[in-house]
Every structure is written in C-alpha cells, then in structure tokens.
Coordinates of C-alpha atoms in Angstrom, one line a residue:
X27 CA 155.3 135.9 102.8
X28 CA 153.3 133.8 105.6
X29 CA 153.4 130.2 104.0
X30 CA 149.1 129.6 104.9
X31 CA 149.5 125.7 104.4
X32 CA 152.2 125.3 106.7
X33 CA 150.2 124.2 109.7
X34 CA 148.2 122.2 106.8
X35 CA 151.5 120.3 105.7
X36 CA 152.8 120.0 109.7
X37 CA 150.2 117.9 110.2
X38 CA 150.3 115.3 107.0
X39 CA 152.5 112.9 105.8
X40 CA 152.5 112.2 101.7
X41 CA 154.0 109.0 102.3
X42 CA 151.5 108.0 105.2
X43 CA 148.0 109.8 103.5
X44 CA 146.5 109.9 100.1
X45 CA 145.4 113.7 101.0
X46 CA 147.0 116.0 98.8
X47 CA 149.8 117.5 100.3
X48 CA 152.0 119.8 97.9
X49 CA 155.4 121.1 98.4
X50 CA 155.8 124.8 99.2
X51 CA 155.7 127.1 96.7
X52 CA 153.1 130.4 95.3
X53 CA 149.8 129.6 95.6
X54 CA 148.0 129.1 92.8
X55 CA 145.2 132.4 91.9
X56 CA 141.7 131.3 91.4
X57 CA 138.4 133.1 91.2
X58 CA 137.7 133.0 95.1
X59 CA 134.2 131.0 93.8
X60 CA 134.5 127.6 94.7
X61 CA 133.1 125.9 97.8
X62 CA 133.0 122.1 98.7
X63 CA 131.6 120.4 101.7
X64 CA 132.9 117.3 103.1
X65 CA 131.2 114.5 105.1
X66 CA 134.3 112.9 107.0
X67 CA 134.1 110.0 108.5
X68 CA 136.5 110.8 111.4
X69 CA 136.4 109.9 115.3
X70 CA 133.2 112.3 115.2
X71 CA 130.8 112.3 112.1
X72 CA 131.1 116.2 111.2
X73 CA 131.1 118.3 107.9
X74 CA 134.0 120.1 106.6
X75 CA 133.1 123.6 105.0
X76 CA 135.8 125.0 102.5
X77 CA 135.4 128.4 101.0
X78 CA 138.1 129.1 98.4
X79 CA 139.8 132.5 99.4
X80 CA 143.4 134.0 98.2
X81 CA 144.7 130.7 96.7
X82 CA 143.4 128.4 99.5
X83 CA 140.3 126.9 101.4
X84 CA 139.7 128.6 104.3
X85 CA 138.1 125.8 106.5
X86 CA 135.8 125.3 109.0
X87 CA 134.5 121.5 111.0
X88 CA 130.5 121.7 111.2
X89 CA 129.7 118.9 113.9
X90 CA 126.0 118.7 112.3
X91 CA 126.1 120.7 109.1
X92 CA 124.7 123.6 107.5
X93 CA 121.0 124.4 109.4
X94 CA 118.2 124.0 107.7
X95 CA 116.3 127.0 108.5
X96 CA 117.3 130.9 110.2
X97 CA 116.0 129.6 113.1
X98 CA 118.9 127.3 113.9
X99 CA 122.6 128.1 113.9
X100 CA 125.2 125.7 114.1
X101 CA 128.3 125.6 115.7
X102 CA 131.6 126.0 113.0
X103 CA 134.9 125.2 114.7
X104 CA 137.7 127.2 112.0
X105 CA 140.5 125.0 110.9
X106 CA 143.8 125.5 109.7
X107 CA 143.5 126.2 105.7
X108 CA 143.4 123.2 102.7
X109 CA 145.1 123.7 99.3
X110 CA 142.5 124.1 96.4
X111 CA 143.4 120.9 95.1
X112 CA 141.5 119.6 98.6
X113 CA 138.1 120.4 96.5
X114 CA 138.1 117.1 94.9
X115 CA 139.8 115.0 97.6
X116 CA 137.2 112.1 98.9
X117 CA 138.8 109.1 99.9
X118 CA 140.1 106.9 103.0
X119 CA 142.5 108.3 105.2
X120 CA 144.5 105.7 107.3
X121 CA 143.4 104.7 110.8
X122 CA 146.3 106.6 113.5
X123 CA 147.2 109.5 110.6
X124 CA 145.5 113.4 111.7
X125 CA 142.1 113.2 110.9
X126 CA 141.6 109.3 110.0
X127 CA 138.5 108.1 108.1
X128 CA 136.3 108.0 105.2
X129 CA 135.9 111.6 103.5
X130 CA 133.1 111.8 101.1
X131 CA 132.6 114.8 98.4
X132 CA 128.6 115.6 100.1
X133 CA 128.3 118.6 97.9
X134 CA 130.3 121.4 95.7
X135 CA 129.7 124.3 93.6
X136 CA 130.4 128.3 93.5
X137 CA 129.9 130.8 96.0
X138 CA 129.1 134.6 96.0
X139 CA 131.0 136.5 98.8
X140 CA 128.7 139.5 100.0
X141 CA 131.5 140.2 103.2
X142 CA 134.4 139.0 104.5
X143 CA 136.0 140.1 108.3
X144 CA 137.9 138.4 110.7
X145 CA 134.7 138.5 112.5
X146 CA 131.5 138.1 109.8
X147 CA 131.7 136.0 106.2
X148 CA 128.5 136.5 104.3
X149 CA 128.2 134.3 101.0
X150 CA 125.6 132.9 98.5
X151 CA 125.8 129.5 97.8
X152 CA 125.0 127.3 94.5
X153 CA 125.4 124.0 95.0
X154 CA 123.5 120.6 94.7
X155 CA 122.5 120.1 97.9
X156 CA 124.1 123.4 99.7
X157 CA 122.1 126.5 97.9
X158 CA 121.1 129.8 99.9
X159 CA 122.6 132.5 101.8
X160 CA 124.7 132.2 104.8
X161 CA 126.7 133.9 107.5
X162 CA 129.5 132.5 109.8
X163 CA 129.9 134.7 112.8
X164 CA 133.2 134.7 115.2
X165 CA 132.0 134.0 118.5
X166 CA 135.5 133.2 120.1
X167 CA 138.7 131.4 120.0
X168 CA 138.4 129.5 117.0
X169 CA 134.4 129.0 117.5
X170 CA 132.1 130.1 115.1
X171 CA 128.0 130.2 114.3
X172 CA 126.8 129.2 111.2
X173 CA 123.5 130.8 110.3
X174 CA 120.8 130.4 107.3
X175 CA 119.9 134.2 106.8
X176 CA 117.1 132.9 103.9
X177 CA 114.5 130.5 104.1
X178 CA 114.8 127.5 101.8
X179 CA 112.2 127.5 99.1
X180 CA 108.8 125.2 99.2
X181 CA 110.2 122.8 96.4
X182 CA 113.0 122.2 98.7
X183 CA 110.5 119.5 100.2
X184 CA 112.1 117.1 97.7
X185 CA 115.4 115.3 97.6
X186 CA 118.2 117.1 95.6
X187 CA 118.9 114.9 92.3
X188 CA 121.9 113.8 94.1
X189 CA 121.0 113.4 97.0
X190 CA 118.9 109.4 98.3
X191 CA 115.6 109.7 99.8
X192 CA 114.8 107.8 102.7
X193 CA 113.9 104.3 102.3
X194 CA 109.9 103.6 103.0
X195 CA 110.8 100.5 105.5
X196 CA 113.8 98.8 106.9
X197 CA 112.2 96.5 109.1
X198 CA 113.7 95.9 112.7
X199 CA 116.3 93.1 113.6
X200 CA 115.2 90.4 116.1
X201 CA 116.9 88.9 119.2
X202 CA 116.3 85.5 120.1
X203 CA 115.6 84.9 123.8
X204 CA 118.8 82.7 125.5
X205 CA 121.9 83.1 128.0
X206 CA 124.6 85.2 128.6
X207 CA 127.9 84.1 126.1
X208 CA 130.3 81.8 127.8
X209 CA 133.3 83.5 129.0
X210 CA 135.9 82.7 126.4
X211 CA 133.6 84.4 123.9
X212 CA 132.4 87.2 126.0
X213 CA 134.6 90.2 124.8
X214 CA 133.3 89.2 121.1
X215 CA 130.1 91.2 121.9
X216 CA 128.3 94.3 122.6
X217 CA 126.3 94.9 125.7
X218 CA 123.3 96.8 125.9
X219 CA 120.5 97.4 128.3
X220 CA 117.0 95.7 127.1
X221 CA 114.4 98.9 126.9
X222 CA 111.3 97.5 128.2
X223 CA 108.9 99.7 125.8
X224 CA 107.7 100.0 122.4
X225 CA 110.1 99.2 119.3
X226 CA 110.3 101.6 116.5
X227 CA 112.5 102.7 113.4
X228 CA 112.6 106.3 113.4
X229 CA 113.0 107.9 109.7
X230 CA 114.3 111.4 109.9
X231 CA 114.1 113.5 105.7
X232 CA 116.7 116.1 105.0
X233 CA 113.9 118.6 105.2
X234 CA 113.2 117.5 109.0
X235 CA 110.5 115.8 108.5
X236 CA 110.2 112.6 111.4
X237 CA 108.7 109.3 110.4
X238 CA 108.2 106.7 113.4
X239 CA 107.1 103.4 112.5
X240 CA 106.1 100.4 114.7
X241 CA 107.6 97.3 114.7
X242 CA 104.6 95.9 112.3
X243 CA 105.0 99.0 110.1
X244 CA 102.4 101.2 111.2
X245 CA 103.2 104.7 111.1
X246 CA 102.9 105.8 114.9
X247 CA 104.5 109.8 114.1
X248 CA 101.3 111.1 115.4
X249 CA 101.2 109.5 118.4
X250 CA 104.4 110.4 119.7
X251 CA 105.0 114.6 118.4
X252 CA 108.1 114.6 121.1
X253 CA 110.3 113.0 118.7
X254 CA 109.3 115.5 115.7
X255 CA 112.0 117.3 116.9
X256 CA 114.4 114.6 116.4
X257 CA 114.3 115.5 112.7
X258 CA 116.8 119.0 113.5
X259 CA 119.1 117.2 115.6
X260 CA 121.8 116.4 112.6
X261 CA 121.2 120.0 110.8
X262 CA 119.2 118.4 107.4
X263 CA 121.5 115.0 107.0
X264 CA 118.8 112.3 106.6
X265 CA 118.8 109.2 108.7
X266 CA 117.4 106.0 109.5
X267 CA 117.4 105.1 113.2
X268 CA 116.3 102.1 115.1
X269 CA 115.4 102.0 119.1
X270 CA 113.0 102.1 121.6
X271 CA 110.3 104.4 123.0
X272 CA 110.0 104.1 126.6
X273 CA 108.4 105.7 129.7
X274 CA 108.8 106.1 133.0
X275 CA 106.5 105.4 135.9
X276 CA 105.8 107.9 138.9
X277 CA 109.1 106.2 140.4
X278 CA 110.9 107.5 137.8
X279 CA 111.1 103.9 136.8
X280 CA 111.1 102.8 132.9
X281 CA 108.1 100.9 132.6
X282 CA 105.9 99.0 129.9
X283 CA 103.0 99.5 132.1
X284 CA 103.3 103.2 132.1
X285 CA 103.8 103.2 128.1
X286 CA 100.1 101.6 127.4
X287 CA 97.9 105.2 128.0
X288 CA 100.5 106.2 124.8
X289 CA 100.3 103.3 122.3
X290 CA 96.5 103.7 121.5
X291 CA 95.5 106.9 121.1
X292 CA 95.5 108.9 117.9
X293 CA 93.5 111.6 118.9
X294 CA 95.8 115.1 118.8
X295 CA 93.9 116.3 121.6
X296 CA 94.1 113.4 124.2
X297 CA 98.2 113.0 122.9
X298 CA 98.7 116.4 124.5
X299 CA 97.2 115.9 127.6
X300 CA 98.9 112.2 128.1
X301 CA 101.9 113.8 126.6
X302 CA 102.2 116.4 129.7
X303 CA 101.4 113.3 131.7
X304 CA 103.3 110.6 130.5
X305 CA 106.3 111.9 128.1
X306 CA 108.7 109.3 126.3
X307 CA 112.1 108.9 125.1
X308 CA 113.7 107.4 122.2
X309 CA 116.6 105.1 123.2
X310 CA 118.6 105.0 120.1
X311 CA 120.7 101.5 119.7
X312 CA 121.4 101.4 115.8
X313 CA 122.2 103.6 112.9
X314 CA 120.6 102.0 109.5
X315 CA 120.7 104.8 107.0
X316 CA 123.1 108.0 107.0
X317 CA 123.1 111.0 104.6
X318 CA 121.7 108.6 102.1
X319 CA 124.1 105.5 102.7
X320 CA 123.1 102.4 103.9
X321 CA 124.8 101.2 107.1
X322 CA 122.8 97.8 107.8
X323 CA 126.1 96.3 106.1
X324 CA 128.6 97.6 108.5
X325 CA 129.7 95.2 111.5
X326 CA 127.7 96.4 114.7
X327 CA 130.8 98.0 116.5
X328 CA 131.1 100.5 113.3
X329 CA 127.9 101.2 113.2
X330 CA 127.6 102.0 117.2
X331 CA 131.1 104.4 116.5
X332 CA 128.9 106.2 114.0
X333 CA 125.9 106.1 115.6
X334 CA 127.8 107.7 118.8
X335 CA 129.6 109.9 116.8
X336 CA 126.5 111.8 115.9
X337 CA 125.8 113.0 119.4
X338 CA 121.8 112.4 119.5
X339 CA 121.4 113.3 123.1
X340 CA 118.2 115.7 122.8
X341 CA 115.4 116.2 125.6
X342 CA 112.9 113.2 124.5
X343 CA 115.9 111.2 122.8
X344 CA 119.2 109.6 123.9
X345 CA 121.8 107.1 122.7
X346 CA 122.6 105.1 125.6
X347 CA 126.3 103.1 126.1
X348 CA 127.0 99.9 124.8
X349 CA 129.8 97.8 126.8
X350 CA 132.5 95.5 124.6
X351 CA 132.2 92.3 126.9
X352 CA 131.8 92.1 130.7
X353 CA 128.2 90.8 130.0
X354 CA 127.7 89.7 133.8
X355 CA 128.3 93.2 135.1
X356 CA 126.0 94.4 132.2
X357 CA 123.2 91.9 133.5
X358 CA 123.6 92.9 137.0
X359 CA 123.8 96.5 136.3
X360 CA 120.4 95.8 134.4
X361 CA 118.7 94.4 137.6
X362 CA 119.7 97.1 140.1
X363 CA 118.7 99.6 137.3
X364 CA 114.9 97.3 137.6
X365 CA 115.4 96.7 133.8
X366 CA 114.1 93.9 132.1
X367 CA 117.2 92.2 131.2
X368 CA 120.0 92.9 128.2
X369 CA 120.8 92.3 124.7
X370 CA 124.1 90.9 123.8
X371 CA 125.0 91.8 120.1
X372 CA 128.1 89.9 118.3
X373 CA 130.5 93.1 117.4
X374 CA 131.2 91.6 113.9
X375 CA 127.5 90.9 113.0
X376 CA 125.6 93.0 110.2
X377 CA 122.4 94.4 110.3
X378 CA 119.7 91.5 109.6
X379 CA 116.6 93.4 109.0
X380 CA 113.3 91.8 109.5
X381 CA 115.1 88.8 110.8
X382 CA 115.4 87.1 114.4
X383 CA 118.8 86.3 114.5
X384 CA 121.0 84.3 116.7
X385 CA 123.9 87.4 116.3
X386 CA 121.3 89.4 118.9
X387 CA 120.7 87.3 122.0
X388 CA 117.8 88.8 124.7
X389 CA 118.7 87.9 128.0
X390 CA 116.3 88.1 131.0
X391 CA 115.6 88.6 134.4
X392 CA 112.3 87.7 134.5
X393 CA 110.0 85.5 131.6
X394 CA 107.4 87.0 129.5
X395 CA 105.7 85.9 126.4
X396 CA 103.9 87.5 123.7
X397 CA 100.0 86.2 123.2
X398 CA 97.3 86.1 121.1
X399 CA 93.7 86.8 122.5
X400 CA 91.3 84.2 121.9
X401 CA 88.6 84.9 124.1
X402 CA 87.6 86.0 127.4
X403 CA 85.6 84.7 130.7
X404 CA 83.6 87.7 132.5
X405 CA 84.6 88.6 136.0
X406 CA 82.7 88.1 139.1
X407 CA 82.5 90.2 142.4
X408 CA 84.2 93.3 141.8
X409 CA 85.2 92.6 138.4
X410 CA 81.5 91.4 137.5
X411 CA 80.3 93.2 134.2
X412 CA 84.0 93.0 132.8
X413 CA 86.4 91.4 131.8
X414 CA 87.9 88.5 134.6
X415 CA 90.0 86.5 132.4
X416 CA 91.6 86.4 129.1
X417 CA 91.8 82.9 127.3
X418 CA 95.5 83.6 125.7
X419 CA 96.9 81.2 122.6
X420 CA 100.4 81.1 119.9
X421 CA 100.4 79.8 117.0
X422 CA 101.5 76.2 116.3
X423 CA 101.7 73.8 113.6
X424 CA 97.8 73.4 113.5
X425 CA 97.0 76.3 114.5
X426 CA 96.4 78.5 117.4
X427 CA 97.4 76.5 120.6
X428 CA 95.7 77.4 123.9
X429 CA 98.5 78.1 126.6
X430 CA 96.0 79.2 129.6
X431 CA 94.1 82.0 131.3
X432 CA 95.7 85.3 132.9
X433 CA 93.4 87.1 135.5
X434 CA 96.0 89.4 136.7
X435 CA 97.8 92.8 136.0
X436 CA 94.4 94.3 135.0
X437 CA 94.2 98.2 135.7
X438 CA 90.2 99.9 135.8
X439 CA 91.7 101.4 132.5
X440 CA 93.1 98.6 131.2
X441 CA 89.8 96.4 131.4
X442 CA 88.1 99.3 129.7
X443 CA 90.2 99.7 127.0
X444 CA 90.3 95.4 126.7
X445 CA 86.7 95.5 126.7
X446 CA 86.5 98.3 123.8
X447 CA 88.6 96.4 121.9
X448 CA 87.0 93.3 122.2
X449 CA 83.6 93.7 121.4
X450 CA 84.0 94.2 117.5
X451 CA 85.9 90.8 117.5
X452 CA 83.0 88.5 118.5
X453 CA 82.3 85.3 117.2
X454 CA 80.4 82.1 118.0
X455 CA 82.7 79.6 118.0
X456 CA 86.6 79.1 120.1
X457 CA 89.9 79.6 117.2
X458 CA 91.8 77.3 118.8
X459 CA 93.1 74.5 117.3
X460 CA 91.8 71.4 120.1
X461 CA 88.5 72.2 122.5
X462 CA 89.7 73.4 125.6
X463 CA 89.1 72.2 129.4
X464 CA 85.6 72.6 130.3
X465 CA 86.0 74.7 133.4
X466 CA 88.7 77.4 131.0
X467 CA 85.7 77.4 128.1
X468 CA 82.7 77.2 130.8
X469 CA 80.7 81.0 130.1
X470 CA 83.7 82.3 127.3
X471 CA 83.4 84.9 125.0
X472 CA 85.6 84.2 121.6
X473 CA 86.8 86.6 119.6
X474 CA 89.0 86.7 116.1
X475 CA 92.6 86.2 117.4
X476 CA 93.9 89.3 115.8
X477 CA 95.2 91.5 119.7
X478 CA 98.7 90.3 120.7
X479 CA 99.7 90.7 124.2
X480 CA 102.2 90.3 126.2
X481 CA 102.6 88.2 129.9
X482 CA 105.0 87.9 132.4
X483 CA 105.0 84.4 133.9
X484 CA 106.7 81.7 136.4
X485 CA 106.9 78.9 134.2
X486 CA 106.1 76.5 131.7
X487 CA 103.8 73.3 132.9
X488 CA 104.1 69.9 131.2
X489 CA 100.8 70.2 129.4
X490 CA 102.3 73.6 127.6
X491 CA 100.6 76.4 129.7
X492 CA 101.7 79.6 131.2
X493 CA 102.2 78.8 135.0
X494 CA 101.0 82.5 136.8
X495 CA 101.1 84.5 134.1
X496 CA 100.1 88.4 134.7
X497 CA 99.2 90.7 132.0
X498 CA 102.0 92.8 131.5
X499 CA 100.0 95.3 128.1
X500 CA 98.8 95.0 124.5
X501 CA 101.1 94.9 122.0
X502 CA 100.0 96.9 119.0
X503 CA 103.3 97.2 117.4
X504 CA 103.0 93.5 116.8
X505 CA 101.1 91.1 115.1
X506 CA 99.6 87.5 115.8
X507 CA 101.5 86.2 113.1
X508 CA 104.7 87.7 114.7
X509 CA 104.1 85.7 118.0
X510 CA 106.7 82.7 118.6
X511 CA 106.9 80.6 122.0
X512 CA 109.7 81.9 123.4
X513 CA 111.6 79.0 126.0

C-alpha cells in the first residue's frame, strides 16, 4: 500500500520538531468529518486548511484564507498530507526546521463532503469561525481556487465568540525630530522613507468592514472610500494597520500640498469628483493587531516580517521596504526621490502607542513646524479682501507663544478655504500669552487658536521666531494641544 505520510515524515525530524510525527504503520479510520484550520506563523503569514479524508488530512496552504463572500476566490496551494493527530497541533516550530514558526489552532470543527475529485471538493463547514459551503477547484499543478458558494448570513456582522473584535483606538507612535544614528550603531535600525501626507491607523473587521482614523482620532473612512477595499485584502482576518495616506502632484510627485483638496471634505459627492482627480494611497509601515492578537509588543523587525508577509500591495495601498542600517544611503535615496526625509526605527523597539519616542527618530531634509492659528492680517493689492498673513503661535509654559507671521504658500483655494474656516473663530482680543510687536498686531483679526498648521521654514531667530516660513497646509488630523517646538 502507498505509505501517504511519507513525503509528510521526509520532511520532519521528531528530535528536531514538536510536530507530531508518527512511525509508519495503518492509518488510523475516522469518520472523514473533521476539519481544522491553521494560522502559521511561517516565512509567509498563510492558513493551513486540513480536511480529514481516508485516515489523513488532506492539506492545502491558503496565503489569505477562506473568502469572505462568492465573489472572491482564493488561491489554495495542495500540500503533502498531515496525520490526524495534526488536528490539535499549535505550537512553535524551530527557526531552520521545514516550515518554521508559530502555528496557532484559528478554527476547527466537522465537515459535510457533498463531492470529492481529483479536480472539485465540495464540503459544508461547521466550525467557530469557518461555517458555510465551499468548493476547492484544481486549476493546475498543485494550484487550487477556493470559493464561497453561499453567502454568509446578516448576523455574521458580529465577531464569532472566539474570535477578538477590533480594538476602538490604538493611537499612533511618535518620532522625535533629530539626526541620523552614528555609525557604530547604524545597523541597529530600520530605515524607512518619511511619507509626507496624512497619518492614519487603518482598522480592517473580519466582515471587511474599513475603519480609518486620523491621527487625533477622528474617523476620516468617508473621506477616503479607495481604501474600503483594503478590508478584502487578507480574505476576512481582522487587522490593525498603521501608515500614511499620501498623494501625488501632477509630477507624479508625493506631495502634502496635493493632499489638502482631500482632508476637508465630507461631502460623498465632492469625494468622488476629487477622488478621480486626486486619488491616494496607503503607505503601510506597521502591523498593530492581527487575527485578533496584539502585535504592538513585538520588537519592530518582527512586526515588519509579518507585516511583509501579508503581501498588502493593492491599487490604492502598498507596504513599502524598510532597510536594516545604511541610513545615509536611505537619506540620500529620500532626497533624489524629493521626499521629505526618513524615519529611523531601533529594530528591538516595541510599539509605544500614543507616545513620541526616542526609539523612532524623524530625520529631515528640509525644517517644518506644526502651528497654531492665532490670528490673521488682511492682504493688500492682489490679496486685498483676504487673507495676507497668518499670525502663527505653540504652546509654552504660559501659554500660546507667538513665533511670527507666514505670508507665503497661499493657493486661491487655499485662502478660501482659510478664510471659511476662520470666520466662526472670531474674537476681540489676541490668545497669546505676551502682546505682540506693533507692526505684527497693527489691523489683526484674532481668532480661538483651535486650526493647527504646518510651515516649512529656514531657521530659528534669537528672539524665537520662524525665519521665512511658508505655509506648507492645515493639519486637521492634529490638534493644538498636539503641537511641540520641534529644534
């Protein structure tokens, strides 16, 4: 008789592997009922699907699980067969053995077997998480589709009773502003290109459902419907992502100028049109949630390997390369690429979230701050009936410090949309903490210093102001009390 867990056994070790691995011999007789589904935790995140059949478990490797819905099939790639007593196996399989990693137990139960070919397996399942009816299809070689033939039911909108839901909020870890790592310390970081857009965590619910929220925890999913799509990308496995939305400019340039037209508006309408005119991406850098497990624990180069192993390269969403040292090449890469800089990331630090923390340093090519809008002075000439100048503060131990005027970087739109934001925030009298210089507060306008900005500047003078600053964009994703002088 053809001994089916020979190729099974020619690849394991008992002595090396805590898998089990029994001796030849008859295989056991079961009911041909039992499936199990394993998350493993290998070189590539994927899903092991086991169907118990004539004494073993026929297997296949589903690099983003079971779809959610018949209108997504999934590629199954057939693997050599498992003993039974693999149903119950979840554990750590050594680094350098076949298949080395973490192998979890994501769901199990019994199965219904409507047909079974060397070319079509139709089943039932009842499981946990797993429950409907199914089809793998031989396409060739050892490639197979995986294919939902029902439609899950409308109280499938809920988390299985096994199964975490997504957490509400993991805020976003900070980077403080500084300079590259000296050499003898430079291959104990990550490298990664600084995304000059519009920071956001990026929820995704085993039902598909997409949750994006901004960096001060407003829920921004409306505004940007390209990344709904996102939620179908790992076949129903919830997920908590963290990155950047970006766009480009007519150059084909990533730019936070270009990005402004898409972080107001709320309106479905007007986010279709601007949507056809100014698409974004999500530039996925971290993996904070998976199938239910927190990862913000992990050290950042395991989290990277499992965020890579995932494979989230879509049409409005990529995972861009990190590099393990050569920071200089990284920075000078950044600059030919006309990026604003990079973020150098210590490959043993964990996830700090809501913190700015020294493990994620921010370096630049060119300063800018983040400000808070006190006031304005109207324009003149051209700009007269408008806004000429905005009278820019940060917070300091007494209160809102003025750091100067910025006249520059205005768009027609932009001064429209400052001017329509402005006018509900009028008051009579300046929120900084000392007067200012006459000529700065001659004609002003204050306002409640609640819009935070963002500049782009030469220097710092001795008296503390922004030496010819230009206005780089509002920052709604952020708030005034958010706002730090950055050196």
């Amino acid at each position: 008789m053809v001994d089916k867990l020979a190729r099974y056994r020619s690849k394991r070790s008992p002595s090396r592997t805590p898998e089990p691995v029994p001796a030849p011999a008859p295989l056991p007789h079961g009911a041909d009922d039992t499936f199990v589904i394993q998350e493993h935790h290998a070189r590539r995140l994927h899903w092991d699907f086991r169907l118990e059949r004539d004494g073993v478990l026929v297997s296949w490797a589903l690099p983003k699980g079971l779809p959610a819905d018949p209108a997504t099939n999934h590629l199954a790639v057939h693997t050599e067969d498992h003993p039974l007593e693999y149903a119950s196996f979840a554990g750590e399989i050594p680094k350098g053995e076949y298949g080395g990693g973490r192998v979890e137990i994501w769901d199990r139960g019994t199965y219904e077997c409507e047909k079974w070919t060397d070319r079509e397996v139709k089943f039932v399942l009842h499981g946990g998480r797993a429950d409907g009816r199914y089809a793998l299809i031989h396409t060739h070689g050892k490639n197979w589709l995986i294919h939902r033939m029902d439609r899950p039911p409308a109280d499938n909108q809920k988390p299985a009773d096994n199964q975490k839901p997504v957490p509400e909020l993991i805020r976003p870890m900070l980077a403080t502003l500084g300079q590259l790592p000296p050499p003898a310390e430079d291959d104990e970081y990550g490298y990664e290109m600084k995304w000059d857009g519009l920071r956001a965590v990026v929820y995704m619910a085993g039902d598909g459902r997409v949750r994006v929220v901004s960096r001060n925890d407003r829920d921004a999913t409306v505004a940007y419907p390209e990344l709904c799509a996102l939620g179908t990308a790992l076949g129903g496995v919830p997920a908590v992502l963290d990155g950047e939305i970006v766009a480009c400019d007519p150059a084909g340039r990533i730019s936070f100028m270009a990005l402004q037209p898409r972080m107001h508006v709320r309106d479905r309408a007007q986010i279709e049109r601007l949507r056809e005119r100014t698409p974004v991406t999500y530039q996925i850098f971290d993996l904070l949630q998976l199938d239910g497990h927190p990862t913000i624990g992990l050290p950042y180069a395991q989290r990277r390997e499992l965020l890579e192993s995932l494979e989230l390269h879509g049409p409005r969403w990529d995972t861009p390369s990190y590099t393990r040292g050569g920071g200089a090449r990284a920075l000078a890469a950044s600059k030919e690429q006309a990026l604003e800089g990079i973020v150098a990331k210590r490959i043993e630090s964990t996830y700090e979230p809501g913190r700015r923390s020294g493990a994620w340093i921010k370096v630049k090519h060119t300063r800018t701050q983040e400000v808070i809008v006190g006031g304005w002075a109207p324009g003149k000439g051209r700009r007269a009936g408008t806004v000429g100048a905005l009278l820019l503060g940060i917070p300091g131990p007494d209160g809102l410090d003025y750091v100067g005027q910025v006249g520059t970087g205005f768009s027609r739109e932009t001064l429209d949309e400052l001017q329509r934001r402005l006018r509900p925030l009028d008051r009579r009298t300046p929120p900084f903490a000392r007067p200012l210089p006459t000529r700065d507060a001659k004609d002003a306008h204050w306002v409640t210093p609640k819009l935070v900005g963002e500049v782009e500047f030469g220097e710092w003078t001795r008296d503390g102001r922004l030496r010819q600053p230009s206005w780089r964009g509002l920052r709604p994703d952020k708030s005034p009390d958010e706002v730090v002088r950055e050196s």
